[in-house]
Tab-separated table of C-alpha atoms in Angstrom:
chain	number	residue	atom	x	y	z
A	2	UNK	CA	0.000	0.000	0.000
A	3	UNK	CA	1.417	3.272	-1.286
A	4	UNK	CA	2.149	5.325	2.060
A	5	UNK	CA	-0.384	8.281	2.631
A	6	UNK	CA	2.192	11.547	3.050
A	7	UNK	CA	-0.976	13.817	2.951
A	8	UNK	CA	-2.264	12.593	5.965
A	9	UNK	CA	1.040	12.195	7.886
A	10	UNK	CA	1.907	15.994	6.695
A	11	UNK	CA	-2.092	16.889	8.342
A	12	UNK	CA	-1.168	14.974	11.426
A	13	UNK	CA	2.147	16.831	11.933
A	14	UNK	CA	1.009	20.210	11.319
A	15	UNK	CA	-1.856	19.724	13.284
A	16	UNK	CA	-4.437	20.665	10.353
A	17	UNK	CA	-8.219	21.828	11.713
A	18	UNK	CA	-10.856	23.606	10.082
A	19	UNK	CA	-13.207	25.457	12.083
A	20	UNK	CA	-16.700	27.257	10.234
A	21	UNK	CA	-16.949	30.853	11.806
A	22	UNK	CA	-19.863	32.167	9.823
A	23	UNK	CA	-22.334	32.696	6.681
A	24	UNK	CA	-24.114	34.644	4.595
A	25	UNK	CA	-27.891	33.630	3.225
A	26	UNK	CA	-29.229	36.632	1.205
A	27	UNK	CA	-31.645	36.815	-1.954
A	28	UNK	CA	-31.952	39.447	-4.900
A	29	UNK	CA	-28.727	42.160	-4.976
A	30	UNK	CA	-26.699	42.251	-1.861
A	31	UNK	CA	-22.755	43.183	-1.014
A	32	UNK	CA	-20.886	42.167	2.046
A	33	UNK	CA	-17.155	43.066	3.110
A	34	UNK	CA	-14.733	42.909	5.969
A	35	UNK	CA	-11.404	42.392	7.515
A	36	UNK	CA	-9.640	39.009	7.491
A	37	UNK	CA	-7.748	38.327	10.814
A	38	UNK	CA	-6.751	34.278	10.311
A	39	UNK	CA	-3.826	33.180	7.363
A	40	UNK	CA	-5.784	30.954	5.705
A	41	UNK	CA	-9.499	31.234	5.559
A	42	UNK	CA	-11.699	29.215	3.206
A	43	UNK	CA	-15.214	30.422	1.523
A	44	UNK	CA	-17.747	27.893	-0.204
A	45	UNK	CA	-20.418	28.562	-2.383
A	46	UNK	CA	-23.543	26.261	-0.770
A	47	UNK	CA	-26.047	27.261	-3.048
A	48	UNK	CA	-26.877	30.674	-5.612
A	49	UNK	CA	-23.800	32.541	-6.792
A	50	UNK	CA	-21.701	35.564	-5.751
A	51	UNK	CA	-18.044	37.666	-6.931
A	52	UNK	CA	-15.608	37.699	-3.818
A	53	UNK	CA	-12.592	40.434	-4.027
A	54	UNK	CA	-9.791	40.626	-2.267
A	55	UNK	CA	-6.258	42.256	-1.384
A	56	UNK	CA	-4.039	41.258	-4.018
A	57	UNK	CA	-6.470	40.283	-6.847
A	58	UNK	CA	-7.661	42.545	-9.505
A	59	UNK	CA	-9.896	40.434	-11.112
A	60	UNK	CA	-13.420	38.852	-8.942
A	61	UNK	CA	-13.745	35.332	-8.667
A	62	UNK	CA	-16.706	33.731	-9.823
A	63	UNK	CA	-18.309	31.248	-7.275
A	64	UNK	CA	-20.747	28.918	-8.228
A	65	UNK	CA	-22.849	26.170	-6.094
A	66	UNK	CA	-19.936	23.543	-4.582
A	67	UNK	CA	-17.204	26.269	-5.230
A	68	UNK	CA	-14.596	27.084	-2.755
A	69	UNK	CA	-12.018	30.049	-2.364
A	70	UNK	CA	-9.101	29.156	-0.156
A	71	UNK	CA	-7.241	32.870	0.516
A	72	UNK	CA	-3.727	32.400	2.166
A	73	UNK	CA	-2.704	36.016	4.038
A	74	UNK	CA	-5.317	38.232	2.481
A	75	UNK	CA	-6.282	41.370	5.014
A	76	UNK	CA	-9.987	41.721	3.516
A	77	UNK	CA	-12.207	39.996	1.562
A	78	UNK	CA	-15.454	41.249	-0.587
A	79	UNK	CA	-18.514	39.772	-1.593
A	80	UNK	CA	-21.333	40.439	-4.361
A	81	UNK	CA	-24.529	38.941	-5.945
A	82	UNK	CA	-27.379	40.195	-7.978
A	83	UNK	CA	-28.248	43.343	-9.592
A	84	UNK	CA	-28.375	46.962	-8.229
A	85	UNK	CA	-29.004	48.431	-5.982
A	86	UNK	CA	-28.008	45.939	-3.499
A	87	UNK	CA	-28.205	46.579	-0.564
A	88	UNK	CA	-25.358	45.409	2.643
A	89	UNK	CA	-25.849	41.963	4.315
A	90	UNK	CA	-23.524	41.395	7.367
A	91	UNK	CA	-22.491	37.973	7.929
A	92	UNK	CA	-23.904	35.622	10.730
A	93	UNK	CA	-21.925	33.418	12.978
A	94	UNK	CA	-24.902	31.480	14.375
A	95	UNK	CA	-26.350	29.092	11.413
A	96	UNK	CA	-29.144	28.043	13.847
A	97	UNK	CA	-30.702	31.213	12.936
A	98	UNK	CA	-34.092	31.751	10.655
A	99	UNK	CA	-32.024	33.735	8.505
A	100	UNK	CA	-30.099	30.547	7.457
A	101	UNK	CA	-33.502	28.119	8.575
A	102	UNK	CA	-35.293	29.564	6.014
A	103	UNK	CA	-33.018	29.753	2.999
A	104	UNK	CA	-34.018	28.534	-0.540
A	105	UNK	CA	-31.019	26.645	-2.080
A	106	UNK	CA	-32.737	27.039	-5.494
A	107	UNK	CA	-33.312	30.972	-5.629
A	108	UNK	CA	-31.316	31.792	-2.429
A	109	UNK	CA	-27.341	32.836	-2.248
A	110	UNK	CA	-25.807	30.634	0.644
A	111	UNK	CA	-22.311	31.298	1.246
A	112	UNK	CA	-20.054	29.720	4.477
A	113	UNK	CA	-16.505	30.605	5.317
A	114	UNK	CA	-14.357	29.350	8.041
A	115	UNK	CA	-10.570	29.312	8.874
A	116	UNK	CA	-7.931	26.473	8.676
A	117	UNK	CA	-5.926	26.507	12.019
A	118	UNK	CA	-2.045	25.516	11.413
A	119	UNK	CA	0.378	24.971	14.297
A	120	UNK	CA	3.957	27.100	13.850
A	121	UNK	CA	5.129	24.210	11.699
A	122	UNK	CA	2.291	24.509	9.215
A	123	UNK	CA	2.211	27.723	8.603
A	124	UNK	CA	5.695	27.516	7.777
A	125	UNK	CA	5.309	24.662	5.788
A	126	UNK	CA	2.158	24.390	4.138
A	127	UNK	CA	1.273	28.747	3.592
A	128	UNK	CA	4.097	28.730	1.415
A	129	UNK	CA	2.443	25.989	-0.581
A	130	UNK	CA	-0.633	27.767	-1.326
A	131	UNK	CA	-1.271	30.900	-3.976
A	132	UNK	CA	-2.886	33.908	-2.312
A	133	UNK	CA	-6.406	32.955	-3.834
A	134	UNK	CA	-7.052	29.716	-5.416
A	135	UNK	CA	-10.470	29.086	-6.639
A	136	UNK	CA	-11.408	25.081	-6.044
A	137	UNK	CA	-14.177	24.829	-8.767
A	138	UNK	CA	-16.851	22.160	-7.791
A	139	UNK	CA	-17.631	21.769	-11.993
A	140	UNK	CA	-13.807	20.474	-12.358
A	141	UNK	CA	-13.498	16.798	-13.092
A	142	UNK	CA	-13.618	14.511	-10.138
A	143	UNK	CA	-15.225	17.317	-7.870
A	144	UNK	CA	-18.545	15.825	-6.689
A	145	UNK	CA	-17.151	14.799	-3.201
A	146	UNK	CA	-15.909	18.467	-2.759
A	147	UNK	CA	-19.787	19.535	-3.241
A	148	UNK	CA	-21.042	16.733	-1.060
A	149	UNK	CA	-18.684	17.972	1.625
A	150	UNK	CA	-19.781	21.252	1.387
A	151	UNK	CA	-23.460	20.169	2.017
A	152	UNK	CA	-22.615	17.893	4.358
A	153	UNK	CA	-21.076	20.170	6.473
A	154	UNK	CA	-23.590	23.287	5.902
A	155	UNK	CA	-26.284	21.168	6.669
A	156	UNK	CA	-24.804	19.778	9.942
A	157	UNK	CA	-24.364	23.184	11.020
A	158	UNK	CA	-27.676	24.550	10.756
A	159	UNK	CA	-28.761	21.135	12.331
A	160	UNK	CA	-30.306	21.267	15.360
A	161	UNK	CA	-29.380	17.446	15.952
A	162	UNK	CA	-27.917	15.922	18.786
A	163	UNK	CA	-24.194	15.643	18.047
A	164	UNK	CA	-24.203	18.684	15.241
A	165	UNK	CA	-21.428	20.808	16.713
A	166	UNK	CA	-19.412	17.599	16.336
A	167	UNK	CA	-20.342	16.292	13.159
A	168	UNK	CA	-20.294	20.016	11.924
A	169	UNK	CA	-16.398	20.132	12.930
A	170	UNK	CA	-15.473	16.378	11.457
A	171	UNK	CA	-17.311	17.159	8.231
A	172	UNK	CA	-15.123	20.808	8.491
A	173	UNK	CA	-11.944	18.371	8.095
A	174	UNK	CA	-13.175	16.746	5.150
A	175	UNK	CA	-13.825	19.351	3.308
A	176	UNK	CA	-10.492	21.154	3.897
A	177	UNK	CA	-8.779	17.621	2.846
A	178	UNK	CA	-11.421	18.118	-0.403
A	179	UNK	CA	-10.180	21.236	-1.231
A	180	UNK	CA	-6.712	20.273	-0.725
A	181	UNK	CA	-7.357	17.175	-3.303
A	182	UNK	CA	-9.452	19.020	-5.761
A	183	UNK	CA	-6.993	22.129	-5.635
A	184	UNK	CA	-4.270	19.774	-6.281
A	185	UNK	CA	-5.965	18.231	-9.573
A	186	UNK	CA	-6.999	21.223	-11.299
A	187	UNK	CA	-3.976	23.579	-10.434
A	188	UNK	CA	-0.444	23.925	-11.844
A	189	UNK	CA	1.093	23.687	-8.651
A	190	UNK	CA	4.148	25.812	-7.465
A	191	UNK	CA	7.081	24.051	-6.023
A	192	UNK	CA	6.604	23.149	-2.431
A	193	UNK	CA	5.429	20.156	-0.412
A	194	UNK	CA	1.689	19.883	-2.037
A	195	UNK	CA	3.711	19.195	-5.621
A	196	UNK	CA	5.814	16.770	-4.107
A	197	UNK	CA	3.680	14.673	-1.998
A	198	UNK	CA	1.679	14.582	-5.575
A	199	UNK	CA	4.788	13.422	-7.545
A	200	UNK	CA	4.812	9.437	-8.186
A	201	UNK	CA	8.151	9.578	-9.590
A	202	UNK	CA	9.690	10.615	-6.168
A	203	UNK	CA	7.379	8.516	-4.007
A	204	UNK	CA	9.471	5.552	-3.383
A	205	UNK	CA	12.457	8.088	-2.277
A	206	UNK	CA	9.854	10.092	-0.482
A	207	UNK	CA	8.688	6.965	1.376
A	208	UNK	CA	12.040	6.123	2.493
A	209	UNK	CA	12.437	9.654	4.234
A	210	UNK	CA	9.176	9.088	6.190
A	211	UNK	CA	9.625	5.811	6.963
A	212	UNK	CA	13.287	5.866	8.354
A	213	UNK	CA	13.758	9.750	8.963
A	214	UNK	CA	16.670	8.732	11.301
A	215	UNK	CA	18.736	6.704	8.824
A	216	UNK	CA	21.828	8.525	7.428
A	217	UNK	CA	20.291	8.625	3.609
A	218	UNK	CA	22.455	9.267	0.887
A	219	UNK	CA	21.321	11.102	-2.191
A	220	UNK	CA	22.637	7.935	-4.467
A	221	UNK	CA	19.890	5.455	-2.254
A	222	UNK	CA	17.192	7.648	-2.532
A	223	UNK	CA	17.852	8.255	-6.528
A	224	UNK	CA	18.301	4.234	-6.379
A	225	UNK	CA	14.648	4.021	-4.550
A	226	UNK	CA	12.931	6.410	-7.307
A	227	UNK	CA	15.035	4.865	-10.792
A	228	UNK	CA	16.812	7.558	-11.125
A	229	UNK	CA	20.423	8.674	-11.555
A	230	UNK	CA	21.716	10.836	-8.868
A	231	UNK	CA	21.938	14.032	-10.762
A	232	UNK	CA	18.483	13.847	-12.411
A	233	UNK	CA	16.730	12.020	-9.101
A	234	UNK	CA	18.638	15.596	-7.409
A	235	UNK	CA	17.150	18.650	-9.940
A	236	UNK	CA	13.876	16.952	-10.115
A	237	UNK	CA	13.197	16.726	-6.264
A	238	UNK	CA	14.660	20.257	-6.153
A	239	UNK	CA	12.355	21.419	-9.073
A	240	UNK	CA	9.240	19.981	-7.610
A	241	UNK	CA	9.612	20.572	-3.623
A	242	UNK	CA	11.627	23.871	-4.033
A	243	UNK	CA	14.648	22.344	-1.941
A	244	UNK	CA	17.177	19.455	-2.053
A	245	UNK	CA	16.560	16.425	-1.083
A	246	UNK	CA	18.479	15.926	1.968
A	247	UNK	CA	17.676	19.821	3.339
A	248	UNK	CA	13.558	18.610	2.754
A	249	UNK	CA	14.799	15.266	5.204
A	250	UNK	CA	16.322	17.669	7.622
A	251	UNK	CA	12.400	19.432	7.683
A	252	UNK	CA	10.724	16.473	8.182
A	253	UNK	CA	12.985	15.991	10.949
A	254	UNK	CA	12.276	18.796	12.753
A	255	UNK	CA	8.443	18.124	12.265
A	256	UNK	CA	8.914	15.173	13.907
A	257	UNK	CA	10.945	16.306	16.555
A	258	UNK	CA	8.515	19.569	17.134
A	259	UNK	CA	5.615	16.685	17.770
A	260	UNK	CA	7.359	15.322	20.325
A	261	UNK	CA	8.073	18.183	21.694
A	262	UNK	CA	4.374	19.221	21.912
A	263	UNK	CA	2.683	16.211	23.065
A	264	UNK	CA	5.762	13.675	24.680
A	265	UNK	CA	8.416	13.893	27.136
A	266	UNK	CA	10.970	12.364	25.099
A	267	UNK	CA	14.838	13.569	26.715
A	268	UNK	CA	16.078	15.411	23.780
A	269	UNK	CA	18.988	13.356	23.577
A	270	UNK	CA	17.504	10.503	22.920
A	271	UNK	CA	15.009	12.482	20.474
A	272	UNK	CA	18.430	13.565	18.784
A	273	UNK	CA	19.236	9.666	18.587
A	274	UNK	CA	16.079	8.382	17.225
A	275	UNK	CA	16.319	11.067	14.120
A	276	UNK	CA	19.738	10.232	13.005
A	277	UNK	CA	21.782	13.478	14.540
A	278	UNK	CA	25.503	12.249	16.092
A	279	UNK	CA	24.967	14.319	19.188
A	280	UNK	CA	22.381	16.429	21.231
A	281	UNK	CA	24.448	19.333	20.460
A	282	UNK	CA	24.061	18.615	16.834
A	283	UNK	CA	20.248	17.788	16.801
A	284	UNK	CA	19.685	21.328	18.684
A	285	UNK	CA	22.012	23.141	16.493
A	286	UNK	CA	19.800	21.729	13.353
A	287	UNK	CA	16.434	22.380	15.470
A	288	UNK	CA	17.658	26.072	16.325
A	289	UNK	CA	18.251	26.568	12.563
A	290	UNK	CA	14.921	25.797	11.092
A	291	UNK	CA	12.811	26.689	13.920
A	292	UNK	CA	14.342	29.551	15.726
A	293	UNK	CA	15.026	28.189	18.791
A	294	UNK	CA	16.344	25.527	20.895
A	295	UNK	CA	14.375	22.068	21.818
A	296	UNK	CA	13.630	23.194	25.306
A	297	UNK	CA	13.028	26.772	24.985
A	298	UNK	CA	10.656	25.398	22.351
A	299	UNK	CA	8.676	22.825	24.136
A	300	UNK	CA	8.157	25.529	27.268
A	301	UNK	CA	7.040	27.999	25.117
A	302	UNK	CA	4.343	25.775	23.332
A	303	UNK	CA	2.848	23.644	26.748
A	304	UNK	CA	2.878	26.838	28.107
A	305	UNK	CA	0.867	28.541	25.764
A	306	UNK	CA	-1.432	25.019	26.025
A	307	UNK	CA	-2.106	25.990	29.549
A	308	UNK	CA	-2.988	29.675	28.781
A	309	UNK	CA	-5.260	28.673	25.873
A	310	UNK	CA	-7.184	25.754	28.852
């Protein structure tokens, strides 16, 4: 069985969605406002609308099952109908008559929500994503991204025992649907969404996640994916944006920032299990790519665990 690297990278960075509010509006109506979160997420439930935002001069078009994923956008606009149309200000409570009362066949019905990222996936996965990319539901092999999107709205205006629940697993879903769907229609940039999609570097890929504390060398992991060294080499660099032993030292420090969080691992023998010589080397290589050392790190984030309880 081919080894699932999307859902190790979600478990790592500690991917959630979380809906945080709607629009249900009929005839000509504008809405607009600040965006606070990186990465927020808009889908089209039912009608149509334009959304604007920072950065993009032309309005995308969202259709029934369509989704807008922004990535550090500071405002985002919204637009349906014909003039004059008048202001609608979103609603965070879907339980609301507003919402209860909505025709899907002449109605617009728009929900948006935000995609919470630990440290580590903001700095790996933001850099993966465009500032607005437009997941169309009419693309090939998009139905499931629609059913999510129903799924989830109707869960939310539910008022069903276990709705908040199912309302937050169905949330997950459809940010992995988006994520799939986004990946299928778009020429992606390099980064870790192109190279988790790349079969030619799976084997080699596999090897990293599988053994991350093994000493690879670049000639096993070209061996692992057919490849000579120097093509195996420019390829992984073309597709993931960095070579192929600097991407194993990342995953690494995933890893190690995981254990951090949730275990009580000694970081020596953390520094063991993921291949470094020394604790002195595995902190020096943690310092680098995360900005500070092991312990200062794992104080920092339990303490701001017990702040958030």
């Amino acid at each position: 069985m081919r080894g699932d690297h999307l859902s190790e990278v979600f478990d790592l960075v500690e991917v959630r969605s979380v809906l945080t509010g709607g629009i249900a509006a009929h005839g000509g109506w504008w809405s607009r406002g600040p965006l606070v979160d990186p990465v927020k997420f808009f889908a089209m439930v039912a009608g149509r609308a334009r959304l604007q935002t920072d950065g993009g001069d032309i309005p995308v078009e969202l259709e029934p099952g369509d989704v807008a994923i922004l990535s550090g956008r500071s405002w985002v606009a919204f637009e349906a109908g014909d003039e004059p149309r008048r202001e609608v200000q979103p609603e965070s409570d879907f339980s609301t008559e507003r919402f209860a009362t909505a025709d899907r066949a002449t109605d617009d019905v728009l929900v948006g929500g935000c995609v919470r990222l630990n440290e580590a996936g903001r700095a790996l996965l933001l850099g993966t994503l465009p500032p607005v990319a437009h997941v169309r539901a009419s693309a090939a092999h998009s139905d499931r991204l629609r059913s999510a999107v129903l799924r989830m709205f109707d869960e939310a205006t539910a008022d069903r025992i276990g709705s908040a629940f199912a309302s937050r697993q169905y949330g997950q879903l459809l940010l992995l649907e988006m994520l799939r769907a986004y990946v299928g229609q778009a020429d992606l940039p390099p980064g870790l969404l192109r190279l988790l999609t790349d079969e030619r570097l799976r084997p080699a890929l596999g090897l990293m996640h599988t053994e991350p504390g093994r000493s690879w060398s670049l000639a096993e992991l070209a061996h692992a994916a057919a490849m000579s060294r120097t093509s195996f080499a420019e390829r992984f660099r073309k597709v993931a944006g960095v070579p192929p032993l600097t991407y194993l030292n990342h995953w690494r420090m995933l890893l190690a920032q995981r254990a951090l969080r949730n275990g009580d691992a000694r970081v020596g023998m953390l520094a063991t299990e993921l291949g470094y010589s020394s604790e002195a080397a595995f902190s020096t290589a943690f310092k680098r790519v995360v900005g500070e050392s092991p312990l200062r790190y794992r104080l920092r984030v339990r303490d701001r665990a017990v702040a958030a309880v």
